[in-house]
XYZ file of C-alpha atoms in Angstrom:
742
model
C 41.209 -107.109 -61.855
C 43.345 -106.562 -64.941
C 46.298 -108.284 -63.234
C 44.153 -111.263 -62.275
C 42.792 -111.671 -65.805
C 46.245 -111.306 -67.345
C 47.656 -113.948 -64.984
C 44.934 -116.438 -65.847
C 45.307 -115.590 -69.540
C 49.039 -116.294 -69.362
C 48.441 -119.679 -67.700
C 45.791 -120.689 -70.225
C 47.933 -119.420 -73.073
C 50.943 -121.470 -71.986
C 48.731 -124.566 -71.711
C 47.367 -124.046 -75.217
C 50.853 -123.363 -76.570
C 52.219 -126.597 -75.157
C 49.228 -128.610 -76.319
C 49.544 -127.090 -79.799
C 53.125 -128.302 -80.173
C 53.677 -130.985 -82.760
C 52.698 -134.019 -80.706
C 53.428 -136.244 -83.729
C 57.047 -135.097 -83.867
C 58.334 -138.466 -82.651
C 55.836 -140.620 -84.571
C 57.884 -142.623 -87.149
C 56.931 -142.726 -90.793
C 54.290 -145.369 -91.427
C 53.139 -145.377 -87.786
C 50.226 -143.514 -86.181
C 49.626 -141.750 -82.871
C 46.758 -143.271 -80.896
C 44.646 -140.156 -80.383
C 41.487 -141.552 -78.747
C 39.786 -144.794 -77.730
C 36.022 -145.148 -77.481
C 33.813 -147.991 -76.240
C 30.155 -148.116 -77.261
C 27.612 -150.750 -76.269
C 24.679 -151.844 -78.378
C 21.515 -151.526 -76.302
C 19.265 -154.517 -75.798
C 16.784 -156.085 -73.408
C 18.448 -156.906 -70.093
C 21.828 -155.480 -71.184
C 23.736 -153.921 -68.284
C 27.404 -153.445 -69.179
C 29.780 -151.238 -67.164
C 32.108 -149.740 -69.780
C 34.270 -148.004 -67.136
C 35.317 -151.423 -65.800
C 35.815 -152.832 -69.302
C 38.244 -150.028 -70.143
C 40.795 -151.832 -68.012
C 40.899 -154.568 -70.672
C 41.904 -152.148 -73.433
C 45.525 -152.963 -74.191
C 46.401 -149.515 -75.559
C 45.202 -146.181 -74.198
C 46.053 -142.733 -75.575
C 48.418 -140.324 -73.869
C 47.217 -138.664 -70.685
C 45.293 -135.394 -70.926
C 45.429 -132.407 -68.609
C 41.914 -132.029 -67.141
C 40.831 -134.472 -69.908
C 41.489 -131.731 -72.494
C 45.185 -131.122 -73.224
C 47.928 -133.716 -73.716
C 50.462 -131.881 -71.570
C 52.754 -134.886 -70.818
C 53.032 -135.711 -74.531
C 53.557 -132.038 -75.411
C 56.348 -131.794 -72.825
C 58.044 -134.862 -74.323
C 57.696 -133.386 -77.833
C 59.547 -130.223 -76.755
C 62.745 -132.261 -76.347
C 65.332 -132.355 -79.108
C 66.696 -135.485 -80.786
C 70.094 -135.239 -79.049
C 69.683 -137.373 -75.910
C 73.128 -136.382 -74.620
C 71.882 -132.892 -73.707
C 70.549 -132.648 -70.159
C 67.595 -130.457 -71.152
C 66.324 -133.044 -73.641
C 66.746 -135.824 -71.099
C 64.878 -133.818 -68.453
C 61.965 -133.019 -70.788
C 61.656 -136.663 -71.767
C 61.752 -137.863 -68.169
C 59.093 -135.315 -67.190
C 56.906 -136.024 -70.224
C 55.341 -139.078 -71.784
C 56.381 -140.665 -75.119
C 53.720 -140.978 -77.845
C 51.516 -144.073 -77.775
C 51.845 -145.657 -81.232
C 48.835 -147.546 -82.530
C 49.329 -151.329 -82.704
C 46.789 -153.273 -84.783
C 47.652 -156.553 -83.060
C 46.832 -155.038 -79.650
C 43.501 -153.821 -81.043
C 42.573 -157.334 -82.234
C 43.542 -158.837 -78.877
C 41.534 -156.164 -77.085
C 38.461 -157.276 -79.078
C 39.100 -160.854 -77.985
C 39.522 -159.860 -74.330
C 36.379 -157.724 -74.339
C 34.374 -160.475 -76.007
C 35.572 -163.061 -73.486
C 34.716 -160.761 -70.576
C 31.190 -160.216 -71.909
C 30.702 -163.970 -72.210
C 32.007 -164.414 -68.669
C 29.361 -161.914 -67.536
C 26.578 -164.012 -69.051
C 26.349 -162.659 -72.603
C 27.280 -165.958 -74.248
C 26.639 -164.774 -77.811
C 28.543 -161.521 -77.474
C 30.601 -160.105 -80.301
C 33.096 -157.228 -80.370
C 34.439 -155.427 -83.435
C 36.552 -152.343 -83.925
C 37.165 -149.710 -86.538
C 40.093 -147.358 -87.054
C 39.737 -143.831 -88.415
C 42.906 -142.167 -89.636
C 43.400 -138.398 -89.625
C 46.865 -137.411 -90.726
C 49.333 -139.189 -88.450
C 46.653 -139.823 -85.787
C 44.130 -142.635 -85.422
C 40.871 -142.863 -83.505
C 39.840 -146.365 -82.418
C 36.263 -147.369 -81.592
C 35.314 -150.726 -80.064
C 31.738 -151.801 -80.742
C 30.329 -154.177 -78.117
C 27.313 -156.302 -79.084
C 26.418 -158.269 -75.929
C 23.200 -159.881 -77.102
C 20.771 -161.352 -74.558
C 22.043 -162.366 -71.088
C 21.737 -165.970 -69.838
C 20.320 -166.998 -66.454
C 20.683 -170.000 -64.143
C 17.769 -172.395 -64.633
C 18.713 -175.168 -62.210
C 21.547 -175.536 -59.692
C 22.830 -178.932 -58.495
C 25.605 -179.880 -56.073
C 27.281 -183.264 -56.718
C 29.542 -184.096 -53.729
C 31.336 -187.466 -53.651
C 32.663 -187.152 -50.088
C 29.803 -187.723 -47.594
C 31.588 -185.778 -44.828
C 31.880 -182.717 -47.039
C 28.289 -183.177 -48.197
C 27.133 -183.077 -44.578
C 29.157 -179.950 -43.948
C 27.685 -178.194 -47.005
C 24.154 -179.208 -46.001
C 24.341 -177.185 -42.786
C 21.931 -174.269 -42.647
C 24.763 -171.951 -41.602
C 26.500 -172.696 -44.882
C 23.396 -172.640 -47.063
C 22.560 -169.030 -46.223
C 26.018 -167.930 -47.397
C 25.815 -169.514 -50.821
C 26.531 -167.104 -53.663
C 24.795 -168.993 -56.481
C 21.018 -169.200 -56.727
C 18.396 -170.171 -59.291
C 17.262 -167.251 -61.458
C 20.377 -165.116 -61.119
C 22.321 -164.016 -64.184
C 25.062 -166.380 -65.255
C 28.435 -164.863 -64.334
C 31.798 -166.638 -64.211
C 32.904 -164.276 -61.426
C 30.100 -165.639 -59.212
C 31.110 -169.218 -60.032
C 34.695 -168.460 -59.003
C 33.506 -166.695 -55.836
C 31.434 -169.751 -54.818
C 34.421 -171.971 -55.549
C 36.628 -169.826 -53.339
C 34.009 -169.701 -50.584
C 33.685 -173.485 -50.468
C 37.468 -173.890 -50.414
C 37.719 -171.543 -47.422
C 34.879 -173.406 -45.731
C 36.699 -176.732 -46.051
C 40.023 -175.249 -44.927
C 38.399 -173.682 -41.846
C 36.949 -177.054 -40.817
C 40.257 -178.873 -40.776
C 40.647 -179.998 -44.401
C 44.210 -178.771 -44.739
C 44.897 -180.472 -48.093
C 41.724 -179.251 -49.777
C 42.171 -176.775 -52.652
C 39.932 -175.233 -55.303
C 40.985 -177.667 -58.058
C 38.733 -180.264 -56.407
C 35.725 -178.118 -57.447
C 34.585 -178.065 -61.089
C 31.446 -176.919 -62.929
C 29.270 -178.314 -65.691
C 27.101 -175.867 -67.646
C 24.399 -176.955 -70.128
C 22.419 -174.443 -72.142
C 18.772 -175.064 -72.989
C 18.132 -174.853 -76.697
C 15.899 -171.980 -77.757
C 16.216 -170.066 -74.454
C 18.652 -168.049 -72.383
C 18.706 -170.551 -69.520
C 21.631 -172.628 -68.194
C 21.695 -175.707 -65.970
C 24.641 -175.557 -63.543
C 26.170 -178.559 -61.747
C 28.888 -178.075 -59.133
C 31.120 -181.145 -58.749
C 33.155 -181.622 -55.588
C 35.496 -184.565 -56.133
C 37.441 -186.950 -53.932
C 40.995 -186.393 -52.768
C 43.413 -187.191 -55.609
C 47.150 -187.645 -55.705
C 49.470 -189.356 -58.150
C 49.954 -193.145 -57.964
C 47.243 -193.488 -55.283
C 43.535 -194.310 -55.596
C 41.014 -191.567 -54.868
C 40.094 -191.335 -51.188
C 37.991 -189.245 -48.844
C 39.351 -185.901 -47.735
C 41.180 -185.992 -44.376
C 40.577 -183.648 -41.479
C 43.772 -182.440 -39.787
C 44.375 -181.511 -36.148
C 47.057 -179.244 -34.653
C 49.365 -181.291 -32.396
C 52.135 -179.008 -31.133
C 52.790 -175.281 -31.514
C 56.459 -174.328 -31.382
C 58.019 -170.858 -31.356
C 61.436 -170.555 -32.976
C 63.858 -167.664 -33.302
C 64.621 -166.670 -36.882
C 67.825 -164.855 -35.955
C 70.846 -166.996 -36.835
C 73.004 -165.078 -34.344
C 70.577 -165.238 -31.422
C 68.470 -168.299 -30.606
C 66.556 -166.502 -27.849
C 63.031 -165.213 -28.374
C 62.713 -161.682 -26.983
C 58.934 -161.936 -26.525
C 57.071 -163.311 -23.546
C 55.341 -166.624 -24.300
C 51.998 -165.244 -23.118
C 52.219 -162.508 -25.768
C 53.022 -165.015 -28.513
C 50.169 -167.281 -27.444
C 47.751 -164.366 -27.500
C 48.746 -163.654 -31.111
C 48.395 -167.325 -32.098
C 44.848 -168.240 -33.166
C 45.608 -171.885 -33.954
C 45.304 -174.033 -30.829
C 46.738 -177.388 -29.883
C 44.131 -180.145 -30.156
C 41.838 -178.108 -32.432
C 41.220 -178.644 -36.134
C 43.311 -176.753 -38.646
C 41.769 -173.489 -39.877
C 42.996 -171.389 -42.787
C 41.321 -168.266 -41.366
C 42.998 -168.729 -37.989
C 46.339 -169.212 -39.746
C 45.904 -165.852 -41.513
C 44.782 -164.198 -38.275
C 47.976 -165.452 -36.641
C 50.015 -163.830 -39.408
C 48.035 -160.589 -39.018
C 48.525 -160.355 -35.265
C 52.234 -161.086 -35.344
C 52.640 -158.694 -38.268
C 51.283 -155.739 -36.278
C 53.811 -156.208 -33.451
C 56.484 -153.566 -33.930
C 58.998 -155.796 -32.178
C 58.587 -158.451 -34.900
C 60.431 -157.992 -38.187
C 59.544 -161.260 -39.917
C 57.075 -164.114 -39.350
C 56.995 -167.521 -41.030
C 54.566 -170.317 -40.113
C 55.242 -173.853 -41.325
C 52.973 -176.872 -40.845
C 54.682 -180.273 -40.606
C 52.580 -183.430 -40.911
C 53.309 -186.434 -38.710
C 54.057 -189.479 -40.863
C 50.937 -191.505 -41.758
C 48.716 -189.403 -39.442
C 46.467 -186.367 -39.681
C 48.411 -184.477 -36.999
C 50.198 -181.213 -37.800
C 52.972 -179.467 -35.904
C 52.831 -175.694 -36.219
C 56.275 -174.057 -36.177
C 56.169 -170.249 -35.844
C 59.487 -168.632 -36.723
C 59.954 -165.049 -35.504
C 62.706 -162.553 -36.205
C 62.667 -159.451 -34.017
C 63.695 -155.883 -34.791
C 66.340 -153.913 -32.983
C 64.548 -152.626 -29.891
C 65.765 -149.009 -29.848
C 65.894 -146.259 -32.477
C 66.629 -142.520 -32.443
C 65.399 -140.165 -35.162
C 65.885 -136.463 -35.890
C 63.408 -134.582 -38.071
C 63.549 -130.948 -39.231
C 60.460 -129.318 -40.760
C 59.161 -126.018 -42.050
C 55.969 -124.453 -40.664
C 53.427 -122.003 -42.053
C 50.727 -120.817 -39.639
C 48.353 -118.305 -41.215
C 51.226 -116.948 -43.309
C 53.728 -116.794 -40.429
C 56.773 -118.806 -41.503
C 58.942 -120.768 -39.131
C 60.923 -123.926 -38.510
C 60.758 -126.845 -36.110
C 62.947 -129.782 -35.104
C 62.084 -132.939 -33.224
C 64.190 -135.644 -31.607
C 62.475 -138.981 -30.981
C 63.650 -142.019 -29.040
C 61.676 -145.233 -29.470
C 61.872 -148.610 -27.756
C 59.711 -151.198 -29.565
C 59.937 -153.989 -26.989
C 60.040 -152.329 -23.583
C 58.636 -155.174 -21.443
C 59.282 -157.976 -23.989
C 55.684 -157.807 -25.116
C 56.164 -155.458 -28.099
C 55.234 -152.462 -25.950
C 56.353 -149.272 -27.703
C 57.788 -146.416 -25.664
C 58.268 -143.115 -27.511
C 59.912 -139.996 -26.116
C 59.706 -136.929 -28.335
C 61.360 -133.563 -27.752
C 60.222 -130.788 -30.087
C 61.110 -127.139 -30.520
C 59.708 -124.617 -32.996
C 60.065 -120.955 -33.917
C 57.843 -118.598 -35.933
C 58.251 -114.975 -36.938
C 54.860 -113.308 -36.356
C 53.757 -110.519 -38.679
C 51.221 -107.753 -38.112
C 51.531 -107.317 -34.328
C 51.729 -103.771 -33.007
C 52.814 -102.566 -29.586
C 55.006 -105.558 -28.694
C 58.784 -105.529 -28.441
C 59.045 -109.257 -29.086
C 57.662 -110.460 -32.437
C 58.564 -114.148 -32.134
C 56.654 -117.277 -31.207
C 58.571 -120.142 -29.629
C 57.244 -123.505 -28.523
C 58.882 -126.396 -26.686
C 57.231 -129.682 -25.844
C 58.078 -133.094 -24.475
C 55.796 -136.086 -24.925
C 55.995 -139.611 -23.575
C 53.843 -142.288 -25.186
C 53.498 -145.945 -24.188
C 51.482 -148.271 -26.451
C 50.492 -151.850 -25.634
C 49.434 -154.101 -28.569
C 46.494 -155.550 -26.629
C 43.493 -154.612 -24.482
C 44.404 -153.459 -21.003
C 40.818 -153.694 -19.831
C 39.807 -156.515 -17.468
C 36.137 -156.876 -18.426
C 36.621 -157.388 -22.192
C 35.558 -160.847 -23.399
C 38.355 -163.258 -24.347
C 36.965 -163.688 -27.879
C 37.048 -159.939 -28.480
C 40.548 -159.637 -27.039
C 41.687 -162.478 -29.290
C 40.093 -161.389 -32.566
C 40.465 -157.618 -32.499
C 43.758 -155.946 -33.372
C 43.953 -153.537 -30.462
C 46.289 -150.910 -29.092
C 46.030 -149.516 -25.562
C 47.855 -146.209 -25.338
C 48.975 -143.932 -22.517
C 50.501 -140.543 -23.327
C 51.669 -137.543 -21.312
C 52.460 -134.166 -22.907
C 53.855 -130.935 -21.545
C 53.803 -127.999 -23.969
C 55.210 -124.489 -23.466
C 54.054 -121.729 -25.843
C 55.586 -118.265 -25.616
C 53.863 -115.630 -27.774
C 54.483 -111.866 -27.643
C 51.015 -111.408 -26.091
C 51.063 -114.239 -23.535
C 52.639 -117.470 -22.334
C 50.543 -120.630 -22.302
C 51.308 -124.008 -20.704
C 49.419 -127.222 -21.415
C 49.716 -130.433 -19.421
C 47.712 -133.343 -20.785
C 47.429 -137.060 -20.282
C 45.380 -139.517 -22.343
C 44.356 -143.152 -21.956
C 42.819 -144.492 -25.170
C 42.033 -147.685 -27.033
C 42.288 -148.231 -30.794
C 41.069 -151.384 -32.483
C 40.129 -152.908 -35.829
C 39.261 -156.329 -37.231
C 40.889 -158.319 -40.021
C 39.288 -158.118 -43.483
C 37.270 -155.081 -42.453
C 37.772 -151.489 -43.488
C 36.688 -149.677 -40.336
C 38.606 -148.567 -37.265
C 37.535 -147.502 -33.783
C 38.990 -145.288 -31.087
C 37.805 -144.776 -27.530
C 39.348 -142.073 -25.345
C 38.546 -143.387 -21.907
C 40.206 -140.456 -20.182
C 41.660 -137.280 -21.669
C 42.766 -134.716 -19.088
C 44.056 -131.276 -20.063
C 45.215 -128.561 -17.724
C 45.727 -125.208 -19.464
C 47.306 -122.401 -17.473
C 48.581 -118.916 -18.299
C 51.700 -118.011 -16.283
C 52.129 -114.619 -17.996
C 49.973 -112.181 -20.017
C 51.484 -108.955 -21.335
C 50.221 -105.655 -19.975
C 49.354 -104.490 -23.503
C 47.216 -107.523 -24.226
C 45.549 -107.425 -20.832
C 44.820 -103.711 -21.036
C 43.561 -103.609 -24.642
C 41.566 -106.828 -24.733
C 40.968 -108.559 -21.403
C 40.176 -105.507 -19.289
C 38.877 -103.100 -21.933
C 35.148 -102.411 -21.939
C 35.185 -102.544 -25.754
C 36.843 -105.943 -26.037
C 35.205 -109.312 -26.724
C 35.255 -110.281 -23.074
C 32.905 -113.259 -23.296
C 35.253 -115.216 -25.518
C 38.604 -113.676 -24.647
C 38.497 -113.828 -20.875
C 37.311 -117.420 -20.805
C 40.125 -118.587 -23.039
C 42.868 -116.726 -21.184
C 42.171 -118.145 -17.757
C 43.387 -121.385 -16.208
C 41.122 -124.229 -17.293
C 40.509 -127.967 -16.795
C 39.226 -130.076 -19.718
C 38.241 -133.658 -18.872
C 37.211 -135.343 -22.104
C 35.686 -138.716 -23.009
C 35.397 -139.471 -26.732
C 34.619 -142.120 -29.323
C 35.720 -142.141 -32.957
C 34.877 -144.293 -35.970
C 36.480 -144.295 -39.427
C 35.818 -146.231 -42.627
C 38.006 -146.277 -45.725
C 37.364 -148.543 -48.696
C 37.657 -148.083 -52.447
C 36.480 -144.533 -53.155
C 34.738 -143.693 -49.872
C 36.348 -142.376 -46.682
C 34.286 -141.615 -43.581
C 35.381 -140.223 -40.213
C 33.135 -139.471 -37.248
C 33.898 -138.449 -33.696
C 31.907 -137.490 -30.619
C 33.275 -136.238 -27.327
C 32.013 -134.758 -24.123
C 33.689 -133.057 -21.187
C 32.962 -132.098 -17.589
C 29.882 -134.253 -16.945
C 31.450 -136.496 -14.297
C 33.021 -133.560 -12.447
C 29.769 -131.583 -12.627
C 27.741 -134.515 -11.249
C 30.228 -135.110 -8.426
C 30.263 -131.419 -7.549
C 26.453 -131.385 -7.402
C 26.221 -134.537 -5.274
C 28.918 -133.300 -2.900
C 27.213 -129.934 -2.580
C 30.193 -127.893 -3.755
C 29.720 -124.158 -3.993
C 29.853 -122.321 -7.317
C 32.117 -119.338 -7.912
C 30.975 -115.793 -8.688
C 30.343 -116.747 -12.329
C 28.115 -119.699 -11.427
C 30.781 -122.350 -12.162
C 31.907 -125.383 -10.235
C 35.679 -125.588 -9.852
C 38.393 -128.142 -9.151
C 41.340 -126.848 -7.109
C 39.838 -123.365 -7.598
C 40.036 -123.777 -11.382
C 36.844 -123.928 -13.447
C 36.427 -126.944 -15.711
C 34.906 -126.974 -19.187
C 31.610 -128.711 -19.949
C 30.482 -129.308 -23.529
C 29.510 -131.919 -26.109
C 31.027 -132.009 -29.605
C 30.443 -134.095 -32.737
C 32.221 -134.193 -36.123
C 31.321 -135.890 -39.409
C 33.647 -136.032 -42.419
C 32.869 -137.776 -45.737
C 35.004 -137.967 -48.896
C 33.876 -139.571 -52.154
C 36.120 -139.908 -55.206
C 35.068 -140.725 -58.771
C 37.784 -142.149 -61.001
C 37.361 -140.818 -64.535
C 40.434 -142.547 -65.939
C 43.929 -143.441 -64.764
C 44.992 -139.753 -64.713
C 41.819 -137.862 -63.761
C 39.400 -138.008 -60.866
C 36.676 -135.991 -59.179
C 36.686 -135.748 -55.380
C 33.770 -134.514 -53.269
C 33.997 -133.680 -49.583
C 31.504 -132.884 -46.840
C 32.582 -131.797 -43.377
C 30.159 -130.973 -40.554
C 30.973 -130.166 -36.957
C 28.903 -128.915 -34.036
C 29.754 -128.292 -30.377
C 27.587 -126.986 -27.581
C 28.808 -125.555 -24.256
C 26.459 -126.002 -21.323
C 26.354 -126.373 -17.555
C 29.696 -125.129 -16.305
C 30.515 -123.338 -19.603
C 28.913 -120.697 -21.770
C 31.848 -120.578 -24.219
C 33.817 -123.420 -25.789
C 37.535 -123.677 -24.959
C 39.633 -122.121 -27.708
C 41.183 -125.493 -28.690
C 37.695 -126.935 -29.294
C 36.261 -124.051 -31.322
C 35.919 -124.249 -35.110
C 37.529 -121.941 -37.636
C 37.167 -121.608 -41.395
C 39.440 -120.671 -44.265
C 42.914 -122.002 -44.913
C 44.484 -124.820 -46.907
C 41.924 -127.472 -45.869
C 38.722 -125.451 -45.832
C 37.389 -122.573 -47.958
C 40.604 -121.751 -49.795
C 39.645 -118.263 -50.969
C 40.256 -117.101 -47.371
C 43.366 -117.357 -45.254
C 43.183 -119.482 -42.127
C 40.845 -118.211 -39.360
C 39.703 -115.228 -41.448
C 36.166 -116.349 -42.354
C 33.056 -116.129 -40.205
C 31.288 -116.699 -37.968
C 28.281 -116.128 -40.228
C 28.423 -112.639 -41.696
C 30.507 -111.260 -38.813
C 33.209 -108.851 -39.964
C 36.298 -108.088 -37.883
C 37.243 -104.407 -37.875
C 40.594 -103.974 -36.111
C 42.132 -107.202 -37.498
C 44.447 -107.700 -34.524
C 42.840 -110.661 -32.731
C 41.054 -112.525 -35.511
C 42.323 -115.855 -34.259
C 39.970 -115.459 -31.279
C 37.023 -113.573 -32.744
C 36.606 -115.602 -35.922
C 35.844 -118.935 -34.298
C 32.537 -120.673 -33.753
C 30.546 -123.597 -32.385
C 29.472 -125.032 -35.746
C 31.199 -125.629 -39.072
C 30.160 -126.650 -42.577
C 32.560 -127.439 -45.440
C 31.537 -128.416 -48.988
C 34.343 -129.077 -51.466
C 34.658 -130.365 -55.017
C 38.034 -130.921 -56.654
C 39.076 -132.107 -60.107
C 42.526 -133.733 -59.914
C 44.738 -134.583 -62.854
C 48.271 -135.730 -63.567
C 50.289 -133.143 -65.496
C 53.734 -134.633 -66.039
C 56.623 -136.110 -64.099
C 55.664 -135.844 -60.406
C 53.472 -132.779 -60.873
C 49.695 -132.890 -60.586
C 47.077 -130.192 -60.947
C 43.663 -129.465 -59.476
C 40.679 -127.216 -60.078
C 38.517 -126.697 -56.998
C 35.359 -125.048 -55.708
C 34.835 -124.639 -51.949
C 31.880 -123.474 -49.904
C 31.371 -123.187 -46.158
C 31.428 -121.097 -43.010
C 31.281 -121.279 -39.223
C 28.587 -120.082 -36.819
C 27.941 -119.720 -33.120
C 25.010 -121.503 -31.513
C 24.430 -118.735 -28.991
C 24.028 -115.040 -29.644
C 27.213 -113.258 -28.546
C 27.012 -109.485 -28.374
C 30.605 -109.196 -29.543
C 30.006 -111.302 -32.682
C 26.984 -109.716 -34.418
C 25.682 -111.792 -37.316
C 27.523 -114.884 -36.161
C 24.643 -116.973 -34.780
C 23.339 -119.872 -36.868
C 19.797 -119.441 -38.169
C 18.035 -121.894 -40.470
C 16.495 -119.115 -42.558
C 19.825 -117.349 -43.129
C 22.692 -119.859 -43.178
C 22.460 -120.633 -46.916
C 22.924 -116.965 -47.771
C 25.914 -116.882 -45.408
C 27.851 -119.639 -47.193
C 31.153 -118.350 -48.497
C 32.245 -119.686 -51.905
C 35.691 -119.753 -53.485
C 37.377 -121.292 -56.509
C 40.942 -121.810 -57.599
C 43.811 -123.757 -59.069
C 46.259 -126.059 -57.304
C 49.570 -127.794 -57.994
C 50.810 -130.913 -56.210
C 54.268 -132.481 -56.193
C 53.875 -136.164 -55.383
C 57.125 -137.576 -53.992
C 55.486 -140.895 -52.969
C 56.280 -140.510 -49.266
C 54.657 -137.069 -49.071
C 52.814 -134.526 -51.212
C 53.701 -130.833 -51.401
C 50.630 -128.763 -52.234
C 50.257 -125.201 -53.545
C 46.705 -123.840 -53.821
C 45.749 -120.471 -55.301
C 42.244 -119.493 -54.187
C 39.932 -116.630 -55.151
C 36.802 -115.484 -53.358
C 33.592 -115.985 -55.361
C 30.846 -115.132 -52.831
C 31.651 -113.145 -49.686
C 28.839 -113.255 -47.060
C 30.345 -110.373 -45.077
C 28.947 -107.847 -47.563
C 25.325 -107.168 -48.512
C 24.013 -109.121 -51.474
C 23.153 -105.956 -53.410
C 26.784 -104.762 -53.507
C 29.653 -105.608 -55.837
C 31.796 -106.884 -52.945
C 29.314 -109.687 -52.240
C 30.119 -111.310 -55.595
C 33.895 -110.937 -56.111
C 33.689 -113.619 -58.803
C 32.137 -110.907 -60.981
C 34.253 -108.045 -59.620
C 37.621 -109.575 -58.583
C 40.413 -107.654 -56.855
C 43.703 -109.438 -56.381
C 44.674 -107.661 -53.153
C 41.276 -108.346 -51.570
C 40.190 -111.721 -52.919
C 43.345 -113.785 -53.482
C 44.767 -116.317 -51.005
C 47.829 -118.543 -51.396
C 48.227 -121.773 -49.436
C 51.202 -124.070 -48.982
C 50.622 -127.389 -47.247
C 51.832 -130.968 -46.973
C 49.318 -133.644 -47.988
C 45.992 -133.485 -49.774
C 43.186 -131.312 -48.341
C 40.774 -134.264 -47.996
């Protein structure tokens, strides 16, 4: 405990020492360091001002703070000496952040910007002032916002000079999408949104030359009230040296495909593929949305490097020729990638060689062939001459940028951005205890829609054949055949097995919310066919295929992440992960690959991977934890405070809670079954500190976790609350990973 406290004391002491450095060292005489900026809003009836959004209008912000407390980047910069020719000074300055010097002109302009924004939001009599408090060579700036009373729309009129456009706007389908309405608060952002909506409406109905400058507003305030009369004016078509005329509706005449490669005039894509990506059609009216959809669909083709669409008007007509210029990529690439691995503390290395053809059948079909080999040095095994883990795999993947499904409607095929994917994998794993071989093949569909933030995946068929060509005598004798071993779980997962899976996944990612869900099931079709055909069950009551039992289960996962941006350098991130799987019918135990585990770099970080749970189950011999400490249900609750330190280094403070459980009572896992009246007391809790190196393309993460609540021990003992009685050797866990935990 003394070592733990001294380590934390050293870290805190270094932080305080850096923050206590003279941060005004590089503040010139007569200038001041901007120490803090504050926005306060005067309350009033109907006042609803979001100061977090208004902070983006502040022209000067103080230096970044570590965890919103210490100005570490500025302190790092202040440690540098004045001689910029020395490499140490240059490094400290590049890693740190120079002092932000207060500028009175920027403060005045910030007041003007804030005042204008308040008026745009409907507070037409708003006023903003500021005051500056000096303390030594530092200043504290406060902006005082006085919005006043908000204004509301009293009447709303549409004045349209073109009768064709007036008829279009009078349609019920358009009326229900109008943004402006009587009684709503006056807001310039809503006026601009309605202007943009009407412009898109006209463009999508063939009015190619229509733009937002044809739409203007008139606003009249009513004296003695907070009401405004709004008139939207939609004018005639105007151009220089010509009288105003009605707006013209344009039609697509010809669609031409042109090669953009100066050295090769041939197009290396089948015409059918190009037509399927083209949403504009000959003889139809011009549509701005369909033009953008055409760009989107060509842009997702890996065979296409560059797309340019030009519209050429026929002289003195309303006909347009659409010329689509395409430049294709080189079809074939080869890549070599080395990597380091860390599996539950066992270090290793891996290399992969990948060949890719991005235009296999001249339809932007992508063929990938990947060869991968890895090696790990396993620690803690006893009784085995070989202590190494080697793995070799070969995978072939063929992706089609379209639906390969005959019964899908043409509209869906045309609008959705879809990938149909076929993959085959053969994997060879050689451990000291056993050899495992996995042969799998998958046929899946992935699709999404333009201007939406969700994605879908449907695994129509996922076949896995797992077989064990060799099991060591030691492993078989001590675990698989021993009367004292966990036979229910072990034996099932070390026999040949078929897994026939069907699954559906949905994900959503927008702004500060990320959601992932997935549900899958296996063995139902085979079980039904076996029942209808009258097949006989084996001695364990299982149906089999080619004398090999197949797995039957249902599994669902839910993952939600919510981030709260505190400022440009600090944010809070919350995460909830829930998973549940139930074996039934042909199975009483889940396959090992489908079971849940807890602990590790992406779970409860006070425990190493696969060392927590299920429930309050405690492993005694410690030699086969990777099998025993798995379950049918998982719960993860995480909260993380992330901050930017300096240079490319970020920091995090985190608290994790969670565990796994089994749904059935297994004699070999006492205390592992989920019970509603006990699961809260069985939640493990940890806390810790993390460091992240953000190199743009990837993030290296180091997390130091400590146990806080350990459900393995009784609640009346000291070991149950290690947060109060910490021991470094027992409660500390170190994690190295690539990427953020959630």
